């Protein structure tokens, strides 16, 4: 993601695109990128982008004073986590500072798809319910429809992350990025070299050095803009057409 130019600003621009498409956008981020970006600045930009909330898995309520102030001021839901190891007292403390919904981690450990889910998630939801009227959504390890159905039988929502990403990767599409070009004419030449066909290339976009995403057409309007042309390739023929002039990212 870093090599492809992902930054907090590009994430916020994706939020704008998601909202424009008619969907609800909630960001999940470790705390450090938000703190480095600027707490008030991030909340302001997220509100402007139409985002509704932020999941911060490594931020505790005790350390979230500035974040609570900023989210209250900008109408952003702040979503903290409870875990199977959380005591009842700890759950009460976490949900007191939470809004939107409570994120209940199904297992201890890192995120990622798992072949089975134990009983810890159901027990955690049952212990959390008396402490809050907020919806309780379960995530971490949900990787199949059967698992999602099981979780939905006792939780208010099911959070699927890694399994979704895996489906995208397994689809076989490749995303390629042309080296940075210095002006609109060079960018147009790069796109033309793709021999673009709807069946072969999808999701063409451009990234400037300022990490602003948009359509290639939009970037062509900027004189002498330094942009990188990004395309997603889905067929071997399309890959052959651009082999040697683009970089897989």
PDB file of C-alpha atoms in Angstrom, residues 27-217:
ATOM      1  CA  UNK A  27     -12.511   4.007   8.371  1.00  0.00           C
ATOM      2  CA  UNK A  28     -10.425   1.476  10.293  1.00  0.00           C
ATOM      3  CA  UNK A  29      -6.962   2.665  11.263  1.00  0.00           C
ATOM      4  CA  UNK A  30      -4.260   2.263  13.806  1.00  0.00           C
ATOM      5  CA  UNK A  31      -3.997   5.381  15.927  1.00  0.00           C
ATOM      6  CA  UNK A  32      -0.539   6.517  14.842  1.00  0.00           C
ATOM      7  CA  UNK A  33      -1.484   7.609  11.280  1.00  0.00           C
ATOM      8  CA  UNK A  34      -4.370   9.678  12.641  1.00  0.00           C
ATOM      9  CA  UNK A  35      -2.236  11.270  15.333  1.00  0.00           C
ATOM     10  CA  UNK A  36       0.518  12.023  12.818  1.00  0.00           C
ATOM     11  CA  UNK A  37      -1.987  13.488  10.366  1.00  0.00           C
ATOM     12  CA  UNK A  38      -3.502  15.599  13.119  1.00  0.00           C
ATOM     13  CA  UNK A  39      -6.451  14.594  15.279  1.00  0.00           C
ATOM     14  CA  UNK A  40      -8.594  17.664  14.651  1.00  0.00           C
ATOM     15  CA  UNK A  41      -7.532  17.814  11.023  1.00  0.00           C
ATOM     16  CA  UNK A  42      -8.482  14.163  10.431  1.00  0.00           C
ATOM     17  CA  UNK A  43     -11.896  14.556  12.064  1.00  0.00           C
ATOM     18  CA  UNK A  44     -12.542  17.707  10.036  1.00  0.00           C
ATOM     19  CA  UNK A  45     -11.569  16.032   6.750  1.00  0.00           C
ATOM     20  CA  UNK A  46     -13.522  12.874   7.499  1.00  0.00           C
ATOM     21  CA  UNK A  47     -16.655  14.871   8.237  1.00  0.00           C
ATOM     22  CA  UNK A  48     -16.186  16.828   5.007  1.00  0.00           C
ATOM     23  CA  UNK A  49     -15.692  13.576   3.076  1.00  0.00           C
ATOM     24  CA  UNK A  50     -18.942  12.174   4.432  1.00  0.00           C
ATOM     25  CA  UNK A  51     -17.392   9.471   6.606  1.00  0.00           C
ATOM     26  CA  UNK A  52     -19.479   8.368   9.561  1.00  0.00           C
ATOM     27  CA  UNK A  53     -17.025   6.740  11.931  1.00  0.00           C
ATOM     28  CA  UNK A  54     -13.598   5.357  12.725  1.00  0.00           C
ATOM     29  CA  UNK A  55     -12.548   2.012  14.197  1.00  0.00           C
ATOM     30  CA  UNK A  56      -9.335   2.468  16.200  1.00  0.00           C
ATOM     31  CA  UNK A  57      -8.222  -1.001  17.355  1.00  0.00           C
ATOM     32  CA  UNK A  58      -5.153   0.121  19.306  1.00  0.00           C
ATOM     33  CA  UNK A  59      -6.580   3.246  20.959  1.00  0.00           C
ATOM     34  CA  UNK A  60      -7.934   2.928  24.493  1.00  0.00           C
ATOM     35  CA  UNK A  61     -10.525   5.293  25.989  1.00  0.00           C
ATOM     36  CA  UNK A  62      -8.011   6.410  28.617  1.00  0.00           C
ATOM     37  CA  UNK A  63      -5.736   7.768  25.887  1.00  0.00           C
ATOM     38  CA  UNK A  64      -8.478   9.097  23.614  1.00  0.00           C
ATOM     39  CA  UNK A  65      -9.203  12.488  25.176  1.00  0.00           C
ATOM     40  CA  UNK A  66      -8.333  14.553  22.094  1.00  0.00           C
ATOM     41  CA  UNK A  67     -10.073  12.042  19.816  1.00  0.00           C
ATOM     42  CA  UNK A  68     -13.274  12.088  21.883  1.00  0.00           C
ATOM     43  CA  UNK A  69     -13.318  15.891  21.748  1.00  0.00           C
ATOM     44  CA  UNK A  70     -12.728  15.974  17.982  1.00  0.00           C
ATOM     45  CA  UNK A  71     -15.277  13.278  17.136  1.00  0.00           C
ATOM     46  CA  UNK A  72     -17.925  14.899  19.305  1.00  0.00           C
ATOM     47  CA  UNK A  73     -17.309  18.230  17.556  1.00  0.00           C
ATOM     48  CA  UNK A  74     -17.554  16.744  14.048  1.00  0.00           C
ATOM     49  CA  UNK A  75     -20.251  14.113  14.509  1.00  0.00           C
ATOM     50  CA  UNK A  76     -17.914  11.176  13.926  1.00  0.00           C
ATOM     51  CA  UNK A  77     -18.731   7.835  15.528  1.00  0.00           C
ATOM     52  CA  UNK A  78     -15.771   6.428  17.488  1.00  0.00           C
ATOM     53  CA  UNK A  79     -15.672   2.661  17.606  1.00  0.00           C
ATOM     54  CA  UNK A  80     -13.574   0.991  20.291  1.00  0.00           C
ATOM     55  CA  UNK A  81     -12.960  -2.727  20.701  1.00  0.00           C
ATOM     56  CA  UNK A  82     -13.748  -5.269  23.380  1.00  0.00           C
ATOM     57  CA  UNK A  83     -12.048  -8.656  23.424  1.00  0.00           C
ATOM     58  CA  UNK A  84     -12.572 -12.092  24.999  1.00  0.00           C
ATOM     59  CA  UNK A  85      -9.974 -11.103  27.595  1.00  0.00           C
ATOM     60  CA  UNK A  86     -11.922  -7.980  28.620  1.00  0.00           C
ATOM     61  CA  UNK A  87     -13.366  -8.116  32.107  1.00  0.00           C
ATOM     62  CA  UNK A  88     -16.938  -6.980  32.684  1.00  0.00           C
ATOM     63  CA  UNK A  89     -15.594  -3.799  34.258  1.00  0.00           C
ATOM     64  CA  UNK A  90     -13.390  -3.196  31.252  1.00  0.00           C
ATOM     65  CA  UNK A  91     -16.270  -3.745  28.841  1.00  0.00           C
ATOM     66  CA  UNK A  92     -18.328  -1.174  30.743  1.00  0.00           C
ATOM     67  CA  UNK A  93     -15.465   1.324  30.522  1.00  0.00           C
ATOM     68  CA  UNK A  94     -14.973   0.809  26.778  1.00  0.00           C
ATOM     69  CA  UNK A  95     -18.635   1.050  25.781  1.00  0.00           C
ATOM     70  CA  UNK A  96     -19.047   4.195  27.868  1.00  0.00           C
ATOM     71  CA  UNK A  97     -16.735   5.985  25.405  1.00  0.00           C
ATOM     72  CA  UNK A  98     -17.961   4.192  22.286  1.00  0.00           C
ATOM     73  CA  UNK A  99     -20.543   5.419  19.806  1.00  0.00           C
ATOM     74  CA  UNK A 100     -21.933   3.982  16.578  1.00  0.00           C
ATOM     75  CA  UNK A 101     -21.396   0.332  17.427  1.00  0.00           C
ATOM     76  CA  UNK A 102     -19.168  -1.831  19.595  1.00  0.00           C
ATOM     77  CA  UNK A 103     -16.526  -3.889  17.805  1.00  0.00           C
ATOM     78  CA  UNK A 104     -16.301  -7.290  19.498  1.00  0.00           C
ATOM     79  CA  UNK A 105     -13.151  -9.182  18.530  1.00  0.00           C
ATOM     80  CA  UNK A 106     -14.060 -12.848  18.114  1.00  0.00           C
ATOM     81  CA  UNK A 107     -10.653 -14.143  19.168  1.00  0.00           C
ATOM     82  CA  UNK A 108      -7.412 -12.978  20.709  1.00  0.00           C
ATOM     83  CA  UNK A 109      -4.726 -12.274  18.135  1.00  0.00           C
ATOM     84  CA  UNK A 110      -4.260 -10.488  14.836  1.00  0.00           C
ATOM     85  CA  UNK A 111      -6.893 -10.023  12.160  1.00  0.00           C
ATOM     86  CA  UNK A 112      -7.221 -12.575   9.376  1.00  0.00           C
ATOM     87  CA  UNK A 113      -9.450 -15.327   8.066  1.00  0.00           C
ATOM     88  CA  UNK A 114      -9.739 -18.482  10.167  1.00  0.00           C
ATOM     89  CA  UNK A 115     -11.113 -21.912   9.388  1.00  0.00           C
ATOM     90  CA  UNK A 116     -13.137 -22.108  12.606  1.00  0.00           C
ATOM     91  CA  UNK A 117     -14.575 -19.753  15.188  1.00  0.00           C
ATOM     92  CA  UNK A 118     -14.787 -20.777  18.813  1.00  0.00           C
ATOM     93  CA  UNK A 119     -17.397 -19.932  21.406  1.00  0.00           C
ATOM     94  CA  UNK A 120     -15.546 -16.855  22.704  1.00  0.00           C
ATOM     95  CA  UNK A 121     -17.333 -14.430  20.376  1.00  0.00           C
ATOM     96  CA  UNK A 122     -20.810 -15.474  21.487  1.00  0.00           C
ATOM     97  CA  UNK A 123     -19.804 -15.318  25.116  1.00  0.00           C
ATOM     98  CA  UNK A 124     -18.289 -11.855  24.604  1.00  0.00           C
ATOM     99  CA  UNK A 125     -21.440 -10.519  22.951  1.00  0.00           C
ATOM    100  CA  UNK A 126     -23.542 -11.921  25.807  1.00  0.00           C
ATOM    101  CA  UNK A 127     -21.321 -10.200  28.390  1.00  0.00           C
ATOM    102  CA  UNK A 128     -21.357  -6.911  26.467  1.00  0.00           C
ATOM    103  CA  UNK A 129     -25.128  -6.622  25.972  1.00  0.00           C
ATOM    104  CA  UNK A 130     -25.991  -5.648  29.576  1.00  0.00           C
ATOM    105  CA  UNK A 131     -23.491  -2.784  29.383  1.00  0.00           C
ATOM    106  CA  UNK A 132     -24.784  -0.978  26.294  1.00  0.00           C
ATOM    107  CA  UNK A 133     -27.721  -0.349  23.985  1.00  0.00           C
ATOM    108  CA  UNK A 134     -25.369   0.079  21.020  1.00  0.00           C
ATOM    109  CA  UNK A 135     -25.275  -2.544  18.262  1.00  0.00           C
ATOM    110  CA  UNK A 136     -22.544  -5.136  18.791  1.00  0.00           C
ATOM    111  CA  UNK A 137     -20.679  -6.260  15.681  1.00  0.00           C
ATOM    112  CA  UNK A 138     -18.271  -9.185  15.610  1.00  0.00           C
ATOM    113  CA  UNK A 139     -15.093  -9.230  13.571  1.00  0.00           C
ATOM    114  CA  UNK A 140     -11.698 -10.969  13.307  1.00  0.00           C
ATOM    115  CA  UNK A 141     -11.589 -14.356  11.647  1.00  0.00           C
ATOM    116  CA  UNK A 142     -14.965 -14.448   9.890  1.00  0.00           C
ATOM    117  CA  UNK A 143     -14.118 -16.018   6.533  1.00  0.00           C
ATOM    118  CA  UNK A 144     -17.095 -18.061   5.279  1.00  0.00           C
ATOM    119  CA  UNK A 145     -20.802 -17.608   4.763  1.00  0.00           C
ATOM    120  CA  UNK A 146     -21.491 -20.254   7.359  1.00  0.00           C
ATOM    121  CA  UNK A 147     -19.377 -18.463   9.944  1.00  0.00           C
ATOM    122  CA  UNK A 148     -21.087 -15.165   9.124  1.00  0.00           C
ATOM    123  CA  UNK A 149     -24.511 -16.772   9.550  1.00  0.00           C
ATOM    124  CA  UNK A 150     -23.511 -18.182  12.916  1.00  0.00           C
ATOM    125  CA  UNK A 151     -22.225 -14.818  14.114  1.00  0.00           C
ATOM    126  CA  UNK A 152     -25.372 -13.082  12.832  1.00  0.00           C
ATOM    127  CA  UNK A 153     -27.470 -15.358  15.038  1.00  0.00           C
ATOM    128  CA  UNK A 154     -26.194 -13.644  18.189  1.00  0.00           C
ATOM    129  CA  UNK A 155     -24.555 -10.363  17.050  1.00  0.00           C
ATOM    130  CA  UNK A 156     -26.054  -7.272  15.445  1.00  0.00           C
ATOM    131  CA  UNK A 157     -23.495  -7.162  12.665  1.00  0.00           C
ATOM    132  CA  UNK A 158     -20.731  -9.207  11.038  1.00  0.00           C
ATOM    133  CA  UNK A 159     -17.415  -7.612  10.077  1.00  0.00           C
ATOM    134  CA  UNK A 160     -15.542  -9.242   7.196  1.00  0.00           C
ATOM    135  CA  UNK A 161     -12.122  -7.918   6.197  1.00  0.00           C
ATOM    136  CA  UNK A 162      -9.379 -10.373   5.266  1.00  0.00           C
ATOM    137  CA  UNK A 163     -11.761 -12.800   3.558  1.00  0.00           C
ATOM    138  CA  UNK A 164     -13.018 -10.009   1.328  1.00  0.00           C
ATOM    139  CA  UNK A 165      -9.479  -8.985   0.419  1.00  0.00           C
ATOM    140  CA  UNK A 166      -8.635 -12.617  -0.353  1.00  0.00           C
ATOM    141  CA  UNK A 167     -11.549 -12.866  -2.785  1.00  0.00           C
ATOM    142  CA  UNK A 168     -10.260  -9.791  -4.599  1.00  0.00           C
ATOM    143  CA  UNK A 169      -6.736 -11.203  -4.792  1.00  0.00           C
ATOM    144  CA  UNK A 170      -7.954 -14.626  -5.909  1.00  0.00           C
ATOM    145  CA  UNK A 171      -9.851 -13.039  -8.784  1.00  0.00           C
ATOM    146  CA  UNK A 172      -6.547 -12.833 -10.635  1.00  0.00           C
ATOM    147  CA  UNK A 173      -6.633  -9.160 -11.496  1.00  0.00           C
ATOM    148  CA  UNK A 174      -3.384  -7.282 -11.345  1.00  0.00           C
ATOM    149  CA  UNK A 175      -2.970  -3.610 -10.631  1.00  0.00           C
ATOM    150  CA  UNK A 176      -0.170  -1.903 -12.496  1.00  0.00           C
ATOM    151  CA  UNK A 177       1.328   1.528 -12.129  1.00  0.00           C
ATOM    152  CA  UNK A 178       3.220   3.394 -14.796  1.00  0.00           C
ATOM    153  CA  UNK A 179       6.293   5.333 -13.697  1.00  0.00           C
ATOM    154  CA  UNK A 180       5.599   8.940 -12.846  1.00  0.00           C
ATOM    155  CA  UNK A 181       5.143  11.036 -15.944  1.00  0.00           C
ATOM    156  CA  UNK A 182       5.679  14.758 -16.030  1.00  0.00           C
ATOM    157  CA  UNK A 183       2.738  16.102 -18.013  1.00  0.00           C
ATOM    158  CA  UNK A 184      -0.653  15.307 -19.460  1.00  0.00           C
ATOM    159  CA  UNK A 185       0.748  14.377 -22.862  1.00  0.00           C
ATOM    160  CA  UNK A 186       3.008  11.701 -21.357  1.00  0.00           C
ATOM    161  CA  UNK A 187       0.121  10.383 -19.278  1.00  0.00           C
ATOM    162  CA  UNK A 188      -2.091  10.162 -22.356  1.00  0.00           C
ATOM    163  CA  UNK A 189       0.655   8.277 -24.178  1.00  0.00           C
ATOM    164  CA  UNK A 190       0.905   5.784 -21.313  1.00  0.00           C
ATOM    165  CA  UNK A 191      -2.817   5.166 -21.359  1.00  0.00           C
ATOM    166  CA  UNK A 192      -2.810   4.762 -25.140  1.00  0.00           C
ATOM    167  CA  UNK A 193      -0.043   2.171 -24.823  1.00  0.00           C
ATOM    168  CA  UNK A 194      -2.412  -0.008 -22.791  1.00  0.00           C
ATOM    169  CA  UNK A 195      -4.564  -0.568 -25.894  1.00  0.00           C
ATOM    170  CA  UNK A 196      -7.439  -0.207 -23.456  1.00  0.00           C
ATOM    171  CA  UNK A 197     -10.423  -2.524 -23.819  1.00  0.00           C
ATOM    172  CA  UNK A 198     -13.301  -2.855 -21.318  1.00  0.00           C
ATOM    173  CA  UNK A 199     -12.659  -6.590 -21.039  1.00  0.00           C
ATOM    174  CA  UNK A 200      -8.968  -6.230 -20.339  1.00  0.00           C
ATOM    175  CA  UNK A 201      -8.454  -3.234 -18.101  1.00  0.00           C
ATOM    176  CA  UNK A 202     -10.650  -1.926 -15.314  1.00  0.00           C
ATOM    177  CA  UNK A 203     -10.491   0.888 -12.795  1.00  0.00           C
ATOM    178  CA  UNK A 204      -8.192   3.345 -14.507  1.00  0.00           C
ATOM    179  CA  UNK A 205      -7.133   6.154 -12.195  1.00  0.00           C
ATOM    180  CA  UNK A 206      -4.295   8.572 -11.703  1.00  0.00           C
ATOM    181  CA  UNK A 207      -2.171   9.536  -8.724  1.00  0.00           C
ATOM    182  CA  UNK A 208      -0.298  12.801  -8.474  1.00  0.00           C
ATOM    183  CA  UNK A 209       2.769  13.332  -6.332  1.00  0.00           C
ATOM    184  CA  UNK A 210       0.458  15.048  -3.882  1.00  0.00           C
ATOM    185  CA  UNK A 211      -1.338  11.679  -3.602  1.00  0.00           C
ATOM    186  CA  UNK A 212      -4.636  12.988  -4.911  1.00  0.00           C
ATOM    187  CA  UNK A 213      -6.706  10.337  -6.648  1.00  0.00           C
ATOM    188  CA  UNK A 214      -9.128  10.978  -9.429  1.00  0.00           C
ATOM    189  CA  UNK A 215      -9.842   9.992 -12.984  1.00  0.00           C
ATOM    190  CA  UNK A 216      -7.130  10.290 -15.584  1.00  0.00           C
ATOM    191  CA  UNK A 217      -9.355  12.722 -17.437  1.00  0.00           C
TER     192      UNK A 217
END
